[in-house]
Coordinates of C-alpha atoms in Angstrom, one line a residue:
M1 CA 230.8 96.6 137.2
V2 CA 230.7 92.9 136.7
A3 CA 233.1 91.8 139.4
G4 CA 230.7 93.7 142.2
L5 CA 227.5 91.8 141.2
L6 CA 228.4 88.5 143.4
P7 CA 229.1 88.3 146.5
V8 CA 231.4 85.8 148.3
M9 CA 229.4 82.4 148.3
R10 CA 228.9 80.9 151.9
A11 CA 230.7 78.1 152.8
E12 CA 229.4 74.6 152.9
R13 CA 231.3 71.1 154.5
V14 CA 231.2 68.3 152.1
P15 CA 232.8 65.0 152.1
L16 CA 236.4 64.5 150.6
E17 CA 235.1 62.5 147.6
Q18 CA 232.7 65.6 146.7
A19 CA 235.4 68.1 147.1
H20 CA 237.0 67.7 143.7
G21 CA 237.4 71.2 141.8
R22 CA 235.7 73.1 144.6
V23 CA 237.6 76.1 146.5
L24 CA 238.4 75.8 150.1
A25 CA 236.8 78.3 152.3
A26 CA 239.2 78.1 155.5
D27 CA 242.9 77.5 155.8
L28 CA 243.1 73.5 156.5
P29 CA 245.4 72.6 159.4
A30 CA 247.3 69.3 159.5
L31 CA 245.6 67.1 162.1
V32 CA 249.1 65.1 161.9
A33 CA 252.4 65.6 161.1
L34 CA 253.6 64.2 157.6
P35 CA 255.4 61.6 158.0
G36 CA 254.2 60.8 161.3
F37 CA 256.7 58.8 162.7
D38 CA 260.6 58.0 161.5
N39 CA 260.3 55.7 158.6
S40 CA 262.3 53.8 156.0
A41 CA 262.7 55.3 152.5
M42 CA 263.7 51.8 151.2
D43 CA 263.8 48.3 151.0
G44 CA 266.7 47.2 153.2
Y45 CA 268.3 46.9 156.8
A46 CA 268.1 49.2 159.6
A47 CA 271.2 49.6 161.2
R48 CA 273.8 51.3 163.2
A49 CA 276.2 53.2 160.6
A50 CA 279.3 53.1 163.4
E51 CA 279.1 49.4 163.2
L52 CA 279.5 49.4 159.6
A53 CA 282.9 51.2 159.2
D54 CA 284.4 47.7 158.3
L55 CA 282.8 46.4 155.2
P56 CA 282.1 43.8 154.3
A57 CA 280.3 42.9 157.6
R58 CA 278.2 40.1 158.6
L59 CA 275.4 40.8 160.9
P60 CA 272.6 38.7 162.5
V61 CA 269.0 40.0 161.2
A62 CA 267.2 40.3 164.8
D63 CA 263.6 41.2 163.1
D64 CA 261.4 41.9 160.0
V65 CA 259.8 45.3 160.0
P66 CA 257.1 45.5 157.6
A67 CA 255.2 48.5 156.3
G68 CA 251.9 48.9 159.4
R69 CA 254.0 47.3 162.1
T70 CA 252.9 48.9 165.4
D71 CA 255.3 46.8 167.9
V72 CA 258.9 47.7 166.3
R73 CA 261.4 46.6 169.1
P74 CA 264.7 48.5 169.4
L75 CA 267.5 47.8 167.5
A76 CA 269.9 45.7 169.6
P77 CA 273.5 46.4 169.1
G78 CA 275.2 44.5 166.8
T79 CA 272.2 43.5 164.8
V80 CA 270.2 44.8 162.2
Q81 CA 266.1 44.6 161.1
R82 CA 265.2 43.7 158.0
I83 CA 262.8 46.8 156.9
M84 CA 260.4 47.6 154.4
T85 CA 259.6 51.0 152.8
G86 CA 257.3 53.2 155.1
A87 CA 258.0 51.0 158.0
P88 CA 258.4 52.4 161.2
L89 CA 262.4 52.9 161.9
P90 CA 263.7 51.2 165.0
A91 CA 265.0 53.1 168.0
G92 CA 268.6 53.2 167.7
A93 CA 268.9 52.8 163.8
D94 CA 270.7 55.8 161.8
V95 CA 271.1 54.4 158.9
I96 CA 269.1 52.2 156.0
V97 CA 271.3 49.9 153.7
P98 CA 269.3 49.0 150.7
V99 CA 269.1 45.7 150.0
E100 CA 270.9 45.8 146.4
L101 CA 274.0 46.4 148.6
T102 CA 273.6 43.1 150.5
D103 CA 273.3 39.6 149.9
A104 CA 269.5 39.6 151.0
G105 CA 269.9 37.2 153.9
T106 CA 267.3 36.6 156.1
T107 CA 268.8 35.2 159.1
T108 CA 272.5 36.6 158.6
V109 CA 273.2 39.4 156.1
E110 CA 276.3 40.3 154.5
I111 CA 276.5 44.1 154.0
R112 CA 278.8 44.9 151.2
S113 CA 278.5 48.7 151.2
S114 CA 276.9 51.1 153.0
P115 CA 275.6 54.7 152.5
A116 CA 276.2 57.4 155.2
V117 CA 274.6 57.9 158.6
G118 CA 271.2 59.4 157.8
T119 CA 270.8 58.1 154.5
H120 CA 267.1 56.9 153.2
L121 CA 265.4 57.8 156.6
R122 CA 262.3 59.8 156.7
R123 CA 262.0 62.1 159.8
A124 CA 258.6 62.6 161.3
G125 CA 257.2 66.1 160.2
E126 CA 259.8 66.7 157.5
D127 CA 257.2 67.2 154.8
I128 CA 254.7 68.9 157.1
A129 CA 254.2 69.7 161.1
A130 CA 250.8 69.0 162.7
G131 CA 249.0 72.0 163.4
T132 CA 250.7 73.6 160.7
V133 CA 248.3 75.0 157.7
A134 CA 248.1 72.1 154.9
I135 CA 246.2 74.1 152.4
A136 CA 245.3 77.7 152.2
A137 CA 242.0 79.4 151.9
G138 CA 241.1 80.0 148.1
T139 CA 243.3 77.2 146.9
P140 CA 241.4 75.1 144.3
L141 CA 241.1 71.2 145.5
G142 CA 242.9 69.3 142.4
A143 CA 244.2 65.7 143.3
A144 CA 247.4 66.7 144.8
Q145 CA 245.3 68.7 147.4
L146 CA 242.6 66.0 148.2
G147 CA 245.5 63.5 148.7
L148 CA 247.1 65.8 151.1
A149 CA 243.9 66.8 152.8
A150 CA 243.5 63.0 153.5
A151 CA 246.6 62.5 154.3
V152 CA 246.7 65.1 157.2
G153 CA 243.5 63.3 158.4
H154 CA 240.4 65.1 157.3
R155 CA 237.3 63.3 155.9
E156 CA 235.5 66.7 155.2
L157 CA 236.1 69.9 153.9
L158 CA 235.1 73.5 154.0
V159 CA 234.3 74.5 150.7
A160 CA 232.5 77.8 148.9
R161 CA 229.4 76.7 147.8
R162 CA 229.1 76.5 143.8
P163 CA 227.4 79.9 142.2
R164 CA 224.1 78.6 140.6
V165 CA 223.8 80.5 137.1
L166 CA 221.1 80.6 134.7
V167 CA 221.8 80.6 131.0
L168 CA 219.6 82.1 128.4
S169 CA 220.2 82.5 124.6
T170 CA 217.5 84.6 122.7
G171 CA 216.6 84.7 118.9
S172 CA 213.9 83.7 117.1
E173 CA 216.2 82.9 114.3
L174 CA 217.8 80.0 116.8
V175 CA 216.9 76.2 116.5
E176 CA 217.9 73.2 118.7
P177 CA 221.1 71.3 117.4
G178 CA 219.7 68.4 114.9
A179 CA 216.3 69.7 114.2
D180 CA 215.9 70.7 110.2
L181 CA 217.2 74.0 109.5
L182 CA 214.6 76.8 107.3
P183 CA 216.2 79.4 105.4
G184 CA 217.3 82.1 108.1
Q185 CA 217.6 79.6 110.7
I186 CA 220.8 78.7 112.5
Y187 CA 221.6 76.3 115.4
E188 CA 221.8 77.7 119.0
S189 CA 225.1 77.2 120.4
N190 CA 225.8 79.9 122.8
S191 CA 224.0 78.0 125.6
A192 CA 226.1 75.0 125.4
L193 CA 229.6 77.2 125.1
L194 CA 228.4 79.1 128.2
V195 CA 227.2 76.3 130.3
A196 CA 230.5 74.7 129.8
A197 CA 232.3 77.7 130.4
V198 CA 230.6 78.2 133.8
D199 CA 231.3 74.7 134.8
D200 CA 234.8 75.2 134.2
A201 CA 234.8 78.2 136.0
G202 CA 233.4 76.1 139.3
G203 CA 229.8 77.2 138.7
V204 CA 226.9 75.3 138.4
A205 CA 224.7 76.1 135.2
R206 CA 221.2 75.7 134.3
R207 CA 220.3 76.1 130.4
L208 CA 217.0 78.0 130.2
H209 CA 215.5 77.4 126.6
F210 CA 215.9 80.0 124.2
V211 CA 213.1 82.0 123.7
P212 CA 211.8 84.2 120.8
D213 CA 212.3 88.2 120.2
D214 CA 209.3 89.0 122.2
V215 CA 209.9 91.2 124.7
D216 CA 206.6 90.4 127.0
Q217 CA 207.2 86.9 126.7
F218 CA 211.1 87.0 127.4
L219 CA 210.5 89.1 130.7
A220 CA 207.8 86.9 131.7
T221 CA 210.2 83.9 131.3
V222 CA 212.8 85.3 132.9
R223 CA 211.1 86.9 136.1
A224 CA 209.2 83.5 136.3
E225 CA 212.6 81.7 136.3
L226 CA 214.3 83.9 138.9
A227 CA 211.3 84.0 141.3
G228 CA 211.2 80.1 141.9
R229 CA 213.1 77.2 142.7
G230 CA 213.5 78.1 146.7
D231 CA 217.1 77.0 147.9
D232 CA 218.1 76.5 144.3
A233 CA 217.4 79.7 142.9
A234 CA 220.0 81.3 140.4
D235 CA 223.1 83.4 141.7
L236 CA 223.4 84.8 138.0
L237 CA 221.6 85.3 135.1
I238 CA 223.5 85.3 132.0
T239 CA 221.9 85.8 128.5
S240 CA 223.3 86.4 125.3
G241 CA 222.2 88.3 122.2
G242 CA 219.8 90.9 121.9
V243 CA 222.0 93.9 123.2
S244 CA 223.3 95.5 120.0
A245 CA 221.5 98.5 118.5
G246 CA 219.5 96.6 116.0
A247 CA 215.7 97.2 116.0
Y248 CA 214.7 93.9 117.8
E249 CA 217.2 93.4 120.7
V250 CA 214.7 92.1 122.9
V251 CA 217.1 91.7 125.7
K252 CA 218.0 95.4 125.8
D253 CA 214.3 96.6 125.4
A254 CA 212.7 94.5 128.2
F255 CA 215.4 95.2 130.9
A256 CA 215.9 98.5 130.0
A257 CA 212.5 99.3 130.9
L258 CA 213.3 97.9 134.4
G259 CA 216.1 100.4 135.0
T260 CA 218.2 98.3 137.0
V261 CA 220.4 96.7 134.1
E262 CA 223.1 99.2 132.3
F263 CA 223.8 98.7 128.8
L264 CA 226.8 100.3 127.4
K265 CA 229.9 99.8 124.7
V266 CA 232.8 98.3 125.7
A267 CA 236.1 99.5 124.0
M268 CA 237.1 96.3 123.1
Q269 CA 236.5 93.6 120.3
P270 CA 235.3 91.2 120.1
G271 CA 232.3 91.9 122.3
G272 CA 231.6 95.8 122.6
P273 CA 227.9 95.7 123.4
Q274 CA 227.4 94.2 127.2
G275 CA 225.0 94.8 130.0
A276 CA 225.0 94.4 133.7
G277 CA 222.9 95.0 136.5
T278 CA 219.9 93.1 138.5
V279 CA 216.7 91.7 137.9
D280 CA 214.1 91.3 141.1
G281 CA 217.2 91.6 143.0
V282 CA 219.4 88.8 141.1
P283 CA 222.6 89.7 139.2
V284 CA 222.4 89.6 135.4
V285 CA 225.1 89.9 132.8
T286 CA 224.1 90.2 129.2
L287 CA 226.4 89.3 126.5
P288 CA 226.6 89.8 122.6
G289 CA 225.1 87.2 120.6
N290 CA 228.0 86.0 118.4
P291 CA 229.4 82.8 119.8
V292 CA 233.0 84.3 119.8
S293 CA 232.0 87.8 121.1
A294 CA 230.2 85.9 124.2
F295 CA 233.1 83.5 124.8
V296 CA 235.3 86.5 125.0
S297 CA 233.1 88.5 127.1
F298 CA 232.7 85.5 129.6
E299 CA 236.6 85.0 129.9
V300 CA 237.1 89.2 130.4
F301 CA 233.8 89.6 132.9
V302 CA 232.1 87.0 134.1
R303 CA 234.7 83.9 134.7
P304 CA 236.9 86.3 137.0
A305 CA 233.7 87.5 138.8
L306 CA 232.6 83.7 139.0
R307 CA 236.4 82.8 140.7
R308 CA 235.8 85.6 143.2
A309 CA 232.6 84.6 144.3
L310 CA 234.0 81.4 144.9
G311 CA 236.9 82.7 146.8
H312 CA 239.7 81.9 144.2
A313 CA 243.1 83.4 145.5
A314 CA 244.0 83.7 142.0
P315 CA 240.9 84.4 140.2
D316 CA 242.2 85.3 136.8
R317 CA 243.6 83.5 134.0
L318 CA 247.2 82.7 133.7
H319 CA 249.0 85.1 131.3
A320 CA 252.2 84.5 129.7
P321 CA 254.4 86.8 127.4
A322 CA 254.7 85.5 123.8
V323 CA 256.7 86.1 120.7
L324 CA 254.1 86.9 117.5
A325 CA 255.3 84.4 114.9
E326 CA 253.4 87.0 111.9
P327 CA 252.7 90.9 112.2
L328 CA 249.1 91.7 112.9
R329 CA 247.2 94.9 112.9
S330 CA 244.6 96.0 115.3
P331 CA 241.9 98.9 115.0
A332 CA 242.6 102.2 117.2
G333 CA 240.8 102.6 120.1
R334 CA 239.8 99.1 121.0
R335 CA 241.1 96.1 123.1
Q336 CA 241.6 93.0 120.9
F337 CA 241.4 89.7 122.3
L338 CA 242.8 87.7 118.9
R339 CA 242.3 83.8 119.1
G340 CA 246.1 82.3 119.1
R341 CA 248.1 79.3 119.6
Y342 CA 250.7 79.4 122.0
D343 CA 253.5 77.0 122.0
G344 CA 257.1 77.3 123.4
G345 CA 256.5 80.9 123.9
R346 CA 255.5 81.9 120.6
V347 CA 252.1 82.5 119.5
S348 CA 250.6 82.2 116.0
Q349 CA 247.0 84.3 115.2
V350 CA 244.2 81.5 114.4
G351 CA 242.1 82.9 112.1
G352 CA 240.8 86.8 111.4
P353 CA 239.1 88.8 114.1
G354 CA 235.2 88.1 112.8
S355 CA 233.3 87.4 115.9
H356 CA 231.0 84.7 114.2
L357 CA 234.3 82.5 113.4
V358 CA 233.8 79.6 115.9
A359 CA 235.8 77.0 114.4
H360 CA 238.9 79.2 114.8
L361 CA 237.7 79.6 118.3
A362 CA 237.9 75.6 118.9
R363 CA 241.2 75.7 117.5
A364 CA 242.9 78.3 119.8
N365 CA 244.4 77.8 123.2
C366 CA 245.4 81.4 124.1
L367 CA 243.8 85.1 123.6
V368 CA 246.3 87.3 122.1
V369 CA 245.7 90.7 124.2
V370 CA 246.4 93.6 122.0
P371 CA 246.2 97.2 124.1
E372 CA 243.5 99.9 122.4
D373 CA 246.5 102.3 121.6
V374 CA 248.2 99.7 119.3
T375 CA 247.6 99.4 115.7
D376 CA 250.4 97.6 114.3
L377 CA 253.0 94.9 115.3
P378 CA 255.6 93.1 113.4
A379 CA 256.9 89.5 113.6
G380 CA 259.2 89.0 116.7
A381 CA 257.0 91.6 118.8
S382 CA 256.5 90.9 122.2
V383 CA 252.3 90.1 123.2
D384 CA 250.7 89.3 126.5
V385 CA 248.7 85.9 126.1
V386 CA 245.8 84.6 128.1
L387 CA 246.2 81.1 128.3
I388 CA 242.7 79.6 127.8
E389 CA 241.5 75.7 128.7
G390 CA 239.6 73.2 126.9
A391 CA 241.1 74.2 123.1
L392 CA 241.6 71.5 120.8
Q393 CA 245.1 70.0 120.7

């Protein structure tokens, strides 16, 4: 249901230095070959291998070829040219003799040993040919990809626009971190968690100050936010809290009256109560209020949807098989996402299953997935784990 809410974001062209972390929206062709010309892979001497059959050999150094030289002369028979790494290969040369195999002469050089023909040469196009796809659409742009894009001649890149996400936590018991707490109040943490999670998924999050458990005030605040900001309008609203079966479920009460948001109980733990739909045409996902439930629900439902909207070729987290370090139990009929520490193919559960155990979540680096039809797993059993980033080491 959540996966179908967000369309693929439109593409926009951005400068190379602003493309880090974005997703390429179209195949990127190589405007030039890499390497663009035959060049040396070593500091040494460009030579003809056939002239080095009898060693040691003394040959005149006819020229110097530093990297960046554009007027390299052909290699005259019976001579060598001193050459630097990355410098163009003189026509006629078919081997580079590393300087370590010589006396490093500058006018005449003694070559004591020589590698085989073709050694230490970088041939034009051996990395990538001009006109071929350098980076495929749907690829996240990290340091290596941006380096390649620059190397094949691109100054700007066509990338998917980052989804704009409005994050709202609800609850009269919530207080800004750092303020004095009265009995029954807690510090609001879900917006910090969800804003960071949106950013990690590739979106741009804006935090809306949480509102009390008042249906009319909540709905008026949300509709005003969704109606404004023009080109900066939200593509998605994420709420946390107010969706369970209690008497003061402000999100559920407010949105249910609109008839465009569906609320249901999902057979998973944590994160059973969920909702999704639209408010005034804007996609909305309503998450549970307990921090661990909000985090797991975001990971299962929202993060893949955001990454699909960005055009990721692989929107899901990496999964890995793991061996349980200790036995665990799970309630029947609900898929469990347990916090775990994954190391070298083994996984240990971190804390209990409680959805309020935020400190345990902060120490986890994976979620252990236990299918709904499994109730007991012994130590040594094989399980599937979802690798999550941002965990404390």
